[in-house]
Amino acid sequence: MSDLYGAAVVLRPSVPEDVPALAAVRATPEVRARWRGGDDLAGEVAEDLEDPATRCLTIRHQDRIVGMIQWYAEEEPDYRHAGIDLFLDPSVHGRGLGTDAVRTLARHLVDELGFHRLVIDPAADNAAAIRCYEKAGFRPVGVMRQYERGADGTWHDGLLMDLLASELVR
């Protein structure tokens, strides 16, 4: 896969050399609160890069690694779709980079790979992420109750959002 170019970000296939910078982003309190993890964040990021079911792309802005966006495919023909997830350095929040990254990947998944439907599942209380995804055209589908265990050990709701190819905001 070649690099994907958005308005302000470049998405490129993640490589092992990206792991320290990506682990540093995952270690920020804001990201760590949303992306659980153990004590070895670098090891966990490296495992993500090696997982054949997940495609990891490093998000770069102005020649700096600012996060990672991942996608997976459900290839069962009757249910075919792709799912997206991402994390972004809090130092660049509020600049539209998350929306740019999501749009850029969504265009690739729809236009180049032929997916007709994409899904994403932020925490139901993550208003900033939900706004970001809505700007790219995702719509709330429903609340998944007690969907994910939080760092505090309690269950938290998730919001299932989807995007049909015809709804992609370009």
Backbone as numpy.savetxt, mean C-alpha at the origin, in Angstrom:
# Nx Ny Nz CAx CAy CAz Cx Cy Cz
9.68 -6.12 -14.15 8.84 -4.94 -14.15 9.72 -3.70 -14.15
9.35 -2.74 -14.94 10.12 -1.50 -14.98 9.56 -0.50 -13.99
10.27 0.60 -13.82 9.84 1.65 -12.91 8.51 2.24 -13.39
7.71 2.68 -12.42 6.45 3.35 -12.72 6.57 4.79 -12.25
6.17 5.72 -13.11 6.34 7.14 -12.81 5.00 7.82 -12.56
4.87 8.41 -11.39 3.70 9.20 -11.06 4.03 10.67 -11.25
3.16 11.53 -10.77 3.40 12.96 -10.87 4.59 13.40 -10.01
4.75 12.79 -8.83 5.81 13.19 -7.90 6.62 12.01 -7.38
6.15 10.80 -7.59 6.84 9.62 -7.07 7.29 8.71 -8.20
8.28 7.90 -7.88 8.71 6.81 -8.76 8.56 5.53 -7.94
7.90 4.55 -8.53 7.76 3.23 -7.91 8.68 2.29 -8.66
9.59 1.65 -7.92 10.47 0.71 -8.57 10.51 -0.57 -7.76
10.73 -1.70 -8.44 10.79 -2.95 -7.69 11.78 -2.84 -6.53
11.33 -3.25 -5.36 12.18 -3.18 -4.17 13.31 -4.18 -4.29
14.47 -3.80 -3.78 15.66 -4.65 -3.79 16.22 -4.72 -2.37
17.04 -5.73 -2.08 17.57 -5.86 -0.72 18.26 -4.61 -0.19
18.86 -3.83 -1.05 19.55 -2.61 -0.61 18.58 -1.57 -0.05
17.28 -1.72 -0.35 16.27 -0.79 0.16 15.86 -1.10 1.60
16.17 -2.32 2.07 15.66 -2.79 3.35 15.97 -1.84 4.51
17.21 -1.36 4.69 17.45 -0.48 5.84 16.58 0.79 5.84
16.43 1.42 4.69 15.62 2.63 4.62 14.14 2.32 4.85
13.66 1.22 4.29 12.25 0.84 4.48 11.98 0.45 5.92
12.93 -0.26 6.55 12.78 -0.62 7.96 12.77 0.63 8.83
13.55 1.63 8.47 13.56 2.88 9.24 12.20 3.58 9.16
11.57 3.55 7.98 10.23 4.13 7.85 9.24 3.33 8.69
9.33 2.00 8.60 8.42 1.14 9.39 8.59 1.36 10.89
9.78 1.79 11.31 10.08 1.97 12.73 9.54 3.29 13.29
9.13 4.22 12.42 8.58 5.48 12.94 7.32 5.18 13.73
7.08 5.89 14.81 5.92 5.58 15.66 4.59 5.59 14.90
4.42 6.53 13.97 3.16 6.62 13.23 2.92 5.39 12.36
3.97 4.93 11.70 3.84 3.76 10.83 3.75 2.49 11.67
4.58 2.41 12.67 4.59 1.20 13.50 3.24 0.97 14.18
2.53 2.05 14.50 1.22 1.92 15.12 0.22 1.27 14.16
0.42 1.44 12.86 -0.50 0.89 11.85 0.00 -0.44 11.29
1.30 -0.58 11.15 1.90 -1.80 10.61 2.59 -2.51 11.76
1.90 -3.45 12.34 2.50 -4.18 13.45 3.80 -4.82 12.99
4.59 -5.16 13.94 5.82 -5.85 13.63 6.56 -6.19 14.90
7.48 -7.10 14.77 8.29 -7.51 15.90 9.49 -6.59 16.06
10.50 -7.13 16.69 11.71 -6.35 16.94 12.63 -6.27 15.73
12.48 -7.21 14.78 13.36 -7.26 13.61 12.62 -6.75 12.38
12.41 -5.43 12.32 11.69 -4.85 11.18 12.44 -5.04 9.87
13.77 -4.97 9.91 14.55 -5.19 8.68 14.32 -6.61 8.19
14.30 -7.57 9.08 14.03 -8.95 8.69 12.64 -9.12 8.10
11.67 -8.44 8.69 10.30 -8.53 8.18 10.17 -7.89 6.80
10.82 -6.75 6.59 10.78 -6.12 5.27 11.47 -7.03 4.26
12.60 -7.60 4.63 13.31 -8.52 3.73 12.43 -9.72 3.37
11.68 -10.24 4.35 10.76 -11.36 4.07 9.69 -10.94 3.08
9.16 -9.72 3.24 8.16 -9.22 2.29 8.71 -9.22 0.88
9.96 -8.79 0.71 10.58 -8.73 -0.60 10.74 -10.11 -1.21
10.90 -11.13 -0.37 11.11 -12.50 -0.86 9.82 -13.27 -1.07
8.70 -12.73 -0.59 7.41 -13.42 -0.71 6.95 -13.40 -2.17
6.85 -14.57 -2.81 6.47 -14.58 -4.24 5.02 -14.15 -4.49
4.18 -14.15 -3.47 2.78 -13.77 -3.64 2.57 -12.26 -3.57
3.56 -11.54 -3.08 3.45 -10.09 -2.91 4.51 -9.40 -3.75
4.10 -8.41 -4.50 5.05 -7.62 -5.29 5.28 -6.32 -4.55
6.53 -6.05 -4.21 6.89 -4.87 -3.43 7.56 -3.84 -4.31
7.10 -2.61 -4.19 7.68 -1.49 -4.93 8.10 -0.41 -3.94
9.31 0.03 -4.07 9.82 1.11 -3.23 9.33 2.43 -3.79
8.82 3.27 -2.91 8.34 4.60 -3.30 9.47 5.58 -3.10
9.85 6.26 -4.19 10.91 7.27 -4.12 10.32 8.63 -4.46
10.80 9.63 -3.75 10.41 11.02 -4.00 11.67 11.85 -3.88
11.97 12.59 -4.93 13.18 13.42 -4.97 14.41 12.60 -4.56
14.56 11.45 -5.20 15.72 10.56 -5.01 15.88 10.05 -3.58
14.78 10.00 -2.82 14.83 9.49 -1.45 13.74 8.43 -1.29
14.06 7.36 -0.60 13.08 6.33 -0.30 12.15 6.87 0.78
10.83 6.88 0.46 9.85 7.41 1.40 8.79 6.38 1.79
8.90 5.17 1.26 7.93 4.16 1.63 7.92 2.99 0.68
6.91 2.15 0.86 6.76 0.98 0.01 5.27 0.75 -0.26
4.97 0.35 -1.48 3.62 -0.04 -1.85 3.70 -1.47 -2.36
2.75 -2.29 -1.93 2.76 -3.70 -2.30 1.45 -4.04 -2.98
1.49 -5.10 -3.78 0.24 -5.59 -4.35 0.30 -7.10 -4.47
-0.88 -7.68 -4.47 -1.02 -9.12 -4.65 -2.16 -9.34 -5.63
-2.20 -10.52 -6.21 -3.25 -10.84 -7.17 -4.03 -12.05 -6.70
-5.33 -11.97 -6.83 -6.20 -13.14 -6.72 -6.42 -13.57 -8.16
-5.87 -14.71 -8.54 -5.89 -15.13 -9.94 -7.02 -16.10 -10.29
-7.81 -16.52 -9.30 -8.96 -17.37 -9.60 -9.83 -16.61 -10.61
-10.04 -17.15 -11.81 -10.72 -16.38 -12.87 -12.06 -15.77 -12.47
-12.84 -16.47 -11.68 -14.16 -15.93 -11.32 -14.10 -14.86 -10.23
-12.93 -14.68 -9.62 -12.77 -13.70 -8.55 -11.56 -12.79 -8.77
-11.01 -12.80 -9.96 -9.75 -12.10 -10.24 -9.81 -10.63 -9.83
-8.84 -10.23 -9.04 -8.68 -8.84 -8.64 -7.28 -8.68 -8.04
-6.90 -7.45 -7.75 -5.62 -7.18 -7.11 -5.87 -6.36 -5.85
-5.01 -6.56 -4.85 -5.09 -5.80 -3.61 -3.83 -5.00 -3.41
-3.96 -3.87 -2.76 -2.85 -2.92 -2.54 -2.71 -2.64 -1.06
-1.48 -2.38 -0.63 -1.21 -1.90 0.72 0.04 -1.03 0.64
0.19 -0.09 1.54 1.38 0.75 1.51 1.67 1.36 2.86
2.92 1.80 3.01 3.29 2.64 4.15 4.18 3.75 3.62
4.07 4.90 4.27 4.76 6.11 3.81 5.38 6.82 4.99
6.56 7.35 4.80 7.27 8.08 5.85 6.41 9.26 6.33
6.17 9.36 7.62 5.35 10.47 8.15 5.90 11.85 7.79
7.20 11.95 7.51 7.77 13.25 7.17 7.25 13.79 5.84
6.61 12.93 5.02 6.07 13.38 3.74 4.55 13.27 3.69
3.92 12.97 4.83 2.45 12.92 4.86 1.88 14.28 4.51
0.69 14.27 3.92 -0.02 15.52 3.61 0.43 16.20 2.33
1.29 15.55 1.55 1.78 16.17 0.31 1.18 15.52 -0.94
0.29 14.56 -0.76 -0.31 13.88 -1.91 0.52 12.75 -2.47
1.62 12.41 -1.81 2.48 11.35 -2.34 1.83 9.97 -2.24
1.06 9.74 -1.18 0.36 8.47 -1.04 -0.66 8.29 -2.15
-1.44 9.33 -2.41 -2.43 9.27 -3.49 -1.74 9.07 -4.82
-0.63 9.76 -5.05 0.13 9.61 -6.29 0.64 8.17 -6.44
1.15 7.60 -5.36 1.64 6.23 -5.43 0.50 5.25 -5.72
-0.63 5.42 -5.04 -1.77 4.53 -5.26 -2.29 4.67 -6.69
-2.43 5.88 -7.17 -2.90 6.10 -8.55 -1.94 5.48 -9.57
-0.66 5.68 -9.33 0.35 5.17 -10.26 0.29 3.65 -10.34
0.24 3.00 -9.20 0.14 1.54 -9.20 -1.20 1.09 -9.77
-2.28 1.77 -9.40 -3.60 1.39 -9.91 -3.64 1.48 -11.43
-3.08 2.52 -12.02 -3.03 2.63 -13.49 -2.31 1.43 -14.09
-1.19 1.05 -13.49 -0.42 -0.10 -13.99 -1.26 -1.38 -13.89
-1.91 -1.59 -12.75 -2.68 -2.81 -12.55 -3.87 -2.89 -13.50
-4.50 -1.76 -13.77 -5.65 -1.72 -14.66 -5.22 -1.72 -16.12
-4.36 -0.78 -16.48 -4.01 -0.58 -17.90 -3.05 -1.65 -18.45
-2.08 -2.03 -17.66 -1.06 -2.96 -18.16 -1.37 -4.42 -17.83
-1.97 -4.67 -16.66 -2.19 -6.05 -16.23 -3.64 -6.49 -16.34
-4.52 -5.57 -16.69 -5.89 -5.93 -17.00 -6.81 -6.25 -15.83
-6.47 -5.79 -14.64 -7.38 -6.00 -13.52 -8.57 -5.07 -13.65
-9.76 -5.59 -13.41 -10.97 -4.76 -13.50 -11.39 -4.22 -12.13
-10.78 -4.80 -11.06 -11.16 -4.40 -9.71 -9.95 -4.46 -8.80
-9.81 -3.44 -7.94 -8.73 -3.37 -6.96 -9.36 -3.19 -5.59
-8.68 -3.72 -4.56 -9.16 -3.56 -3.19 -8.04 -3.02 -2.31
-8.44 -2.38 -1.23 -7.51 -1.90 -0.20 -8.29 -1.90 1.10
-7.60 -2.12 2.23 -8.34 -2.30 3.48 -7.68 -1.57 4.66
-7.80 -0.25 4.68 -7.24 0.50 5.81 -8.01 0.24 7.10
-7.37 0.56 8.21 -8.08 0.54 9.49 -9.24 1.51 9.39
-10.38 1.13 9.94 -11.59 1.95 9.83 -11.42 3.32 10.47
-10.46 3.45 11.41 -10.25 4.74 12.06 -9.10 5.54 11.44
-8.56 5.08 10.32 -7.43 5.76 9.68 -7.96 6.75 8.63
-8.47 7.87 9.12 -9.12 8.85 8.25 -8.20 9.38 7.16
-6.93 9.58 7.46 -6.00 10.12 6.45 -5.81 9.12 5.31
-5.65 7.85 5.64 -5.49 6.83 4.59 -6.76 6.72 3.75
-7.90 6.75 4.39 -9.17 6.64 3.67 -9.33 7.79 2.70
-9.02 9.02 3.14 -9.08 10.19 2.24 -8.12 10.01 1.06
-6.93 9.52 1.34 -5.92 9.28 0.29 -6.48 8.34 -0.77
-7.06 7.23 -0.34 -7.55 6.23 -1.28 -8.78 6.73 -2.03
-9.62 7.51 -1.36 -10.79 8.08 -2.04 -10.36 9.02 -3.15
-9.28 9.76 -2.96 -8.79 10.66 -4.00 -8.36 9.91 -5.24
-7.95 8.66 -5.08 -7.56 7.83 -6.23 -8.77 7.13 -6.85
-9.94 7.25 -6.21 -11.15 6.67 -6.76 -11.72 5.50 -5.98
-11.04 5.04 -4.93 -11.57 3.94 -4.13 -12.83 4.39 -3.39
-13.75 3.44 -3.21 -14.99 3.70 -2.50 -15.14 2.72 -1.34
-15.69 3.17 -0.23 -15.95 2.24 0.87 -16.99 1.20 0.44
-16.72 -0.05 0.80 -17.64 -1.13 0.49 -18.33 -1.59 1.77
-17.57 -1.66 2.86 -18.16 -2.08 4.12 -17.12 -2.19 5.20
-17.59 -2.24 6.42 -16.72 -2.38 7.57 -16.54 -3.86 7.87
-15.30 -4.25 8.04 -14.97 -5.62 8.44 -14.73 -5.56 9.94
-15.70 -6.04 10.69 -15.67 -5.91 12.14 -14.59 -6.79 12.75
-13.91 -6.23 13.75 -12.84 -6.92 14.46 -11.91 -7.64 13.48
-11.47 -6.91 12.49 -10.72 -7.43 11.36 -9.25 -7.70 11.67
-8.67 -6.86 12.51 -7.22 -6.92 12.70 -6.91 -6.70 14.18
-5.96 -7.50 14.69 -5.53 -7.33 16.07 -4.51 -6.20 16.12
-4.75 -5.25 17.01 -3.84 -4.12 17.17 -2.69 -4.45 18.09
-1.73 -3.54 18.15 -0.56 -3.72 19.01 -0.96 -3.87 20.48
-2.12 -3.30 20.83 -2.60 -3.40 22.20 -3.30 -4.73 22.50
-3.39 -5.60 21.49 -3.99 -6.92 21.68 -5.49 -6.98 21.44
-6.12 -5.83 21.21 -7.56 -5.82 20.97 -7.82 -5.83 19.46
-9.02 -6.25 19.11 -9.41 -6.31 17.70 -9.94 -4.97 17.24
-9.60 -4.59 16.00 -10.00 -3.31 15.43 -10.68 -3.55 14.09
-11.60 -2.67 13.77 -12.33 -2.77 12.51 -11.46 -2.32 11.34
-11.72 -2.90 10.19 -11.08 -2.49 8.95 -12.15 -2.02 7.99
-11.78 -1.18 7.06 -12.70 -0.69 6.05 -12.30 -1.30 4.71
-13.17 -2.08 4.12 -12.91 -2.62 2.79 -13.30 -1.55 1.78
-12.37 -1.22 0.91 -12.61 -0.26 -0.16 -12.26 -0.94 -1.47
-12.99 -0.58 -2.53 -12.61 -1.11 -3.83 -12.69 -0.03 -4.89
-12.12 -0.36 -6.02 -12.03 0.54 -7.15 -12.26 -0.28 -8.40
-13.23 0.08 -9.20 -13.42 -0.56 -10.50 -12.61 0.21 -11.53
-12.15 -0.48 -12.54 -11.29 0.15 -13.55 -11.89 1.45 -14.08
-13.19 1.46 -14.30 -13.85 2.64 -14.85 -13.88 3.81 -13.87
-13.61 3.58 -12.61 -13.66 4.63 -11.59 -12.31 5.22 -11.24
-11.26 4.68 -11.83 -9.90 5.15 -11.52 -9.76 6.64 -11.85
-9.36 7.42 -10.84 -9.12 8.84 -11.04 -7.72 9.00 -11.62
-7.64 9.53 -12.79 -6.34 9.67 -13.46 -5.89 11.08 -13.28
